[in-house]
């Protein structure tokens, strides 16, 4: 089980990576050298007129890219939520085991006290 500090630093690192991905996607979408790549990335629409401007296509590509980054963030958050639920279940099961061990220890200590009492009673004249 990871410590809370480790989990937070891992989350911060992932968010930083996702933000860098978002910045890189922005650079790719709005650079003039990658115009042909941008056109290939755009989802084609059968009703799209042929004279649609390149800047509009870049904007659509940027929206698609942002949607992908947001989807990645949502999946990560869902995964973290599942890990939190699993961690809480693990904690609950550990508490249950500890309670069982305590009750067993209580029974053992009661039995040991009874044996000591019996042994001292039997040795008395």
PDB file of C-alpha atoms in Angstrom:
ATOM      1  CA  UNK A   1       0.000   0.000   0.000  1.00  0.00           C
ATOM      2  CA  UNK A   2       1.420   3.366  -1.020  1.00  0.00           C
ATOM      3  CA  UNK A   3       1.673   6.214   1.416  1.00  0.00           C
ATOM      4  CA  UNK A   4      -0.543   9.235   0.919  1.00  0.00           C
ATOM      5  CA  UNK A   5       2.466  11.399   0.036  1.00  0.00           C
ATOM      6  CA  UNK A   6       3.525   8.933  -2.680  1.00  0.00           C
ATOM      7  CA  UNK A   7      -0.002   8.795  -4.094  1.00  0.00           C
ATOM      8  CA  UNK A   8      -0.250  12.591  -4.207  1.00  0.00           C
ATOM      9  CA  UNK A   9       3.134  12.953  -5.913  1.00  0.00           C
ATOM     10  CA  UNK A  10       2.145  10.281  -8.459  1.00  0.00           C
ATOM     11  CA  UNK A  11      -1.113  12.112  -9.165  1.00  0.00           C
ATOM     12  CA  UNK A  12       0.723  15.423  -9.551  1.00  0.00           C
ATOM     13  CA  UNK A  13       3.208  13.828 -11.954  1.00  0.00           C
ATOM     14  CA  UNK A  14       0.400  12.369 -14.060  1.00  0.00           C
ATOM     15  CA  UNK A  15      -1.457  15.681 -14.165  1.00  0.00           C
ATOM     16  CA  UNK A  16       1.774  17.425 -15.178  1.00  0.00           C
ATOM     17  CA  UNK A  17       2.274  14.870 -17.979  1.00  0.00           C
ATOM     18  CA  UNK A  18      -1.301  15.319 -19.157  1.00  0.00           C
ATOM     19  CA  UNK A  19      -0.921  19.095 -19.187  1.00  0.00           C
ATOM     20  CA  UNK A  20       2.299  18.726 -21.188  1.00  0.00           C
ATOM     21  CA  UNK A  21       0.428  16.449 -23.608  1.00  0.00           C
ATOM     22  CA  UNK A  22      -2.244  19.128 -23.907  1.00  0.00           C
ATOM     23  CA  UNK A  23       0.436  21.767 -24.643  1.00  0.00           C
ATOM     24  CA  UNK A  24       2.132  19.512 -27.192  1.00  0.00           C
ATOM     25  CA  UNK A  25      -1.201  18.859 -28.894  1.00  0.00           C
ATOM     26  CA  UNK A  26      -1.814  22.614 -29.006  1.00  0.00           C
ATOM     27  CA  UNK A  27       1.593  23.152 -30.638  1.00  0.00           C
ATOM     28  CA  UNK A  28       0.956  20.405 -33.186  1.00  0.00           C
ATOM     29  CA  UNK A  29      -2.516  21.659 -34.053  1.00  0.00           C
ATOM     30  CA  UNK A  30      -1.528  25.265 -34.591  1.00  0.00           C
ATOM     31  CA  UNK A  31       1.831  24.865 -36.312  1.00  0.00           C
ATOM     32  CA  UNK A  32       1.784  25.606 -40.038  1.00  0.00           C
ATOM     33  CA  UNK A  33       4.315  22.860 -40.836  1.00  0.00           C
ATOM     34  CA  UNK A  34       1.932  20.146 -39.677  1.00  0.00           C
ATOM     35  CA  UNK A  35      -1.074  21.373 -41.667  1.00  0.00           C
ATOM     36  CA  UNK A  36      -1.297  18.180 -43.731  1.00  0.00           C
ATOM     37  CA  UNK A  37      -1.128  16.022 -40.609  1.00  0.00           C
ATOM     38  CA  UNK A  38      -3.883  18.126 -39.067  1.00  0.00           C
ATOM     39  CA  UNK A  39      -6.085  17.546 -42.077  1.00  0.00           C
ATOM     40  CA  UNK A  40      -5.600  13.794 -41.696  1.00  0.00           C
ATOM     41  CA  UNK A  41      -6.405  13.944 -37.987  1.00  0.00           C
ATOM     42  CA  UNK A  42      -9.708  15.738 -38.497  1.00  0.00           C
ATOM     43  CA  UNK A  43     -12.683  13.427 -38.544  1.00  0.00           C
ATOM     44  CA  UNK A  44     -14.214  13.700 -41.983  1.00  0.00           C
ATOM     45  CA  UNK A  45     -17.802  14.798 -42.236  1.00  0.00           C
ATOM     46  CA  UNK A  46     -19.739  13.904 -45.421  1.00  0.00           C
ATOM     47  CA  UNK A  47     -21.559  17.235 -45.331  1.00  0.00           C
ATOM     48  CA  UNK A  48     -18.417  19.313 -44.926  1.00  0.00           C
ATOM     49  CA  UNK A  49     -17.915  21.758 -47.821  1.00  0.00           C
ATOM     50  CA  UNK A  50     -14.641  21.481 -49.710  1.00  0.00           C
ATOM     51  CA  UNK A  51     -13.764  25.136 -49.201  1.00  0.00           C
ATOM     52  CA  UNK A  52     -13.719  24.900 -45.401  1.00  0.00           C
ATOM     53  CA  UNK A  53     -10.899  26.976 -44.025  1.00  0.00           C
ATOM     54  CA  UNK A  54      -7.801  25.372 -42.572  1.00  0.00           C
ATOM     55  CA  UNK A  55      -8.144  27.347 -39.327  1.00  0.00           C
ATOM     56  CA  UNK A  56     -11.577  25.786 -38.729  1.00  0.00           C
ATOM     57  CA  UNK A  57     -10.055  22.343 -39.280  1.00  0.00           C
ATOM     58  CA  UNK A  58      -7.290  23.193 -36.834  1.00  0.00           C
ATOM     59  CA  UNK A  59      -9.894  24.218 -34.277  1.00  0.00           C
ATOM     60  CA  UNK A  60     -11.756  20.915 -34.706  1.00  0.00           C
ATOM     61  CA  UNK A  61      -8.486  19.018 -34.341  1.00  0.00           C
ATOM     62  CA  UNK A  62      -7.700  20.974 -31.195  1.00  0.00           C
ATOM     63  CA  UNK A  63     -11.140  20.151 -29.771  1.00  0.00           C
ATOM     64  CA  UNK A  64     -10.618  16.463 -30.561  1.00  0.00           C
ATOM     65  CA  UNK A  65      -7.196  16.580 -28.931  1.00  0.00           C
ATOM     66  CA  UNK A  66      -8.572  18.269 -25.831  1.00  0.00           C
ATOM     67  CA  UNK A  67     -11.358  15.686 -25.693  1.00  0.00           C
ATOM     68  CA  UNK A  68      -8.746  12.909 -25.746  1.00  0.00           C
ATOM     69  CA  UNK A  69      -6.764  14.539 -22.947  1.00  0.00           C
ATOM     70  CA  UNK A  70      -9.927  15.073 -20.895  1.00  0.00           C
ATOM     71  CA  UNK A  71     -10.921  11.448 -21.464  1.00  0.00           C
ATOM     72  CA  UNK A  72      -7.481  10.348 -20.265  1.00  0.00           C
ATOM     73  CA  UNK A  73      -7.880  12.505 -17.149  1.00  0.00           C
ATOM     74  CA  UNK A  74     -11.345  11.064 -16.453  1.00  0.00           C
ATOM     75  CA  UNK A  75     -10.043   7.499 -16.787  1.00  0.00           C
ATOM     76  CA  UNK A  76      -7.224   8.310 -14.390  1.00  0.00           C
ATOM     77  CA  UNK A  77      -9.641   9.814 -11.866  1.00  0.00           C
ATOM     78  CA  UNK A  78     -11.943   6.781 -12.148  1.00  0.00           C
ATOM     79  CA  UNK A  79      -8.924   4.538 -11.573  1.00  0.00           C
ATOM     80  CA  UNK A  80      -7.937   6.580  -8.518  1.00  0.00           C
ATOM     81  CA  UNK A  81     -11.529   6.339  -7.215  1.00  0.00           C
ATOM     82  CA  UNK A  82     -11.435   2.557  -7.647  1.00  0.00           C
ATOM     83  CA  UNK A  83      -8.108   2.416  -5.825  1.00  0.00           C
ATOM     84  CA  UNK A  84      -9.579   4.491  -2.989  1.00  0.00           C
ATOM     85  CA  UNK A  85     -12.569   2.130  -2.706  1.00  0.00           C
ATOM     86  CA  UNK A  86     -10.214  -0.854  -2.741  1.00  0.00           C
ATOM     87  CA  UNK A  87      -8.015   0.761  -0.088  1.00  0.00           C
ATOM     88  CA  UNK A  88     -11.043   1.405   2.131  1.00  0.00           C
ATOM     89  CA  UNK A  89     -12.142  -2.214   1.692  1.00  0.00           C
ATOM     90  CA  UNK A  90      -8.624  -3.368   2.603  1.00  0.00           C
ATOM     91  CA  UNK A  91      -8.662  -1.169   5.707  1.00  0.00           C
ATOM     92  CA  UNK A  92     -12.079  -2.535   6.705  1.00  0.00           C
ATOM     93  CA  UNK A  93     -10.905  -6.133   6.278  1.00  0.00           C
ATOM     94  CA  UNK A  94      -7.753  -5.395   8.295  1.00  0.00           C
ATOM     95  CA  UNK A  95      -9.845  -3.867  11.087  1.00  0.00           C
ATOM     96  CA  UNK A  96     -12.040  -6.964  11.083  1.00  0.00           C
ATOM     97  CA  UNK A  97      -8.969  -9.235  11.308  1.00  0.00           C
ATOM     98  CA  UNK A  98      -7.566  -7.131  14.163  1.00  0.00           C
ATOM     99  CA  UNK A  99     -10.877  -7.374  16.040  1.00  0.00           C
ATOM    100  CA  UNK A 100     -10.879 -11.157  15.558  1.00  0.00           C
ATOM    101  CA  UNK A 101      -7.286 -11.380  16.831  1.00  0.00           C
ATOM    102  CA  UNK A 102      -8.155  -9.248  19.848  1.00  0.00           C
ATOM    103  CA  UNK A 103     -11.113 -11.453  20.719  1.00  0.00           C
ATOM    104  CA  UNK A 104      -8.925 -14.564  20.366  1.00  0.00           C
ATOM    105  CA  UNK A 105      -6.265 -12.933  22.526  1.00  0.00           C
ATOM    106  CA  UNK A 106      -8.894 -12.098  25.146  1.00  0.00           C
ATOM    107  CA  UNK A 107     -10.079 -15.701  25.194  1.00  0.00           C
ATOM    108  CA  UNK A 108      -6.489 -16.934  25.485  1.00  0.00           C
ATOM    109  CA  UNK A 109      -5.708 -14.529  28.303  1.00  0.00           C
ATOM    110  CA  UNK A 110      -8.902 -15.538  30.151  1.00  0.00           C
ATOM    111  CA  UNK A 111      -7.922 -19.203  29.747  1.00  0.00           C
ATOM    112  CA  UNK A 112      -4.395 -18.492  30.955  1.00  0.00           C
ATOM    113  CA  UNK A 113      -5.723 -16.661  34.019  1.00  0.00           C
ATOM    114  CA  UNK A 114      -8.022 -19.573  34.817  1.00  0.00           C
ATOM    115  CA  UNK A 115      -5.134 -22.049  34.487  1.00  0.00           C
ATOM    116  CA  UNK A 116      -2.967 -19.926  36.787  1.00  0.00           C
ATOM    117  CA  UNK A 117      -5.756 -19.670  39.322  1.00  0.00           C
ATOM    118  CA  UNK A 118      -6.320 -23.433  39.184  1.00  0.00           C
ATOM    119  CA  UNK A 119      -2.614 -24.175  39.486  1.00  0.00           C
ATOM    120  CA  UNK A 120      -2.219 -21.892  42.497  1.00  0.00           C
ATOM    121  CA  UNK A 121      -5.369 -23.261  44.123  1.00  0.00           C
ATOM    122  CA  UNK A 122      -4.260 -26.859  43.681  1.00  0.00           C
ATOM    123  CA  UNK A 123      -0.789 -26.273  45.130  1.00  0.00           C
ATOM    124  CA  UNK A 124      -2.106 -24.698  48.313  1.00  0.00           C
ATOM    125  CA  UNK A 125      -2.283 -27.090  51.276  1.00  0.00           C
TER     126      UNK A 125
END
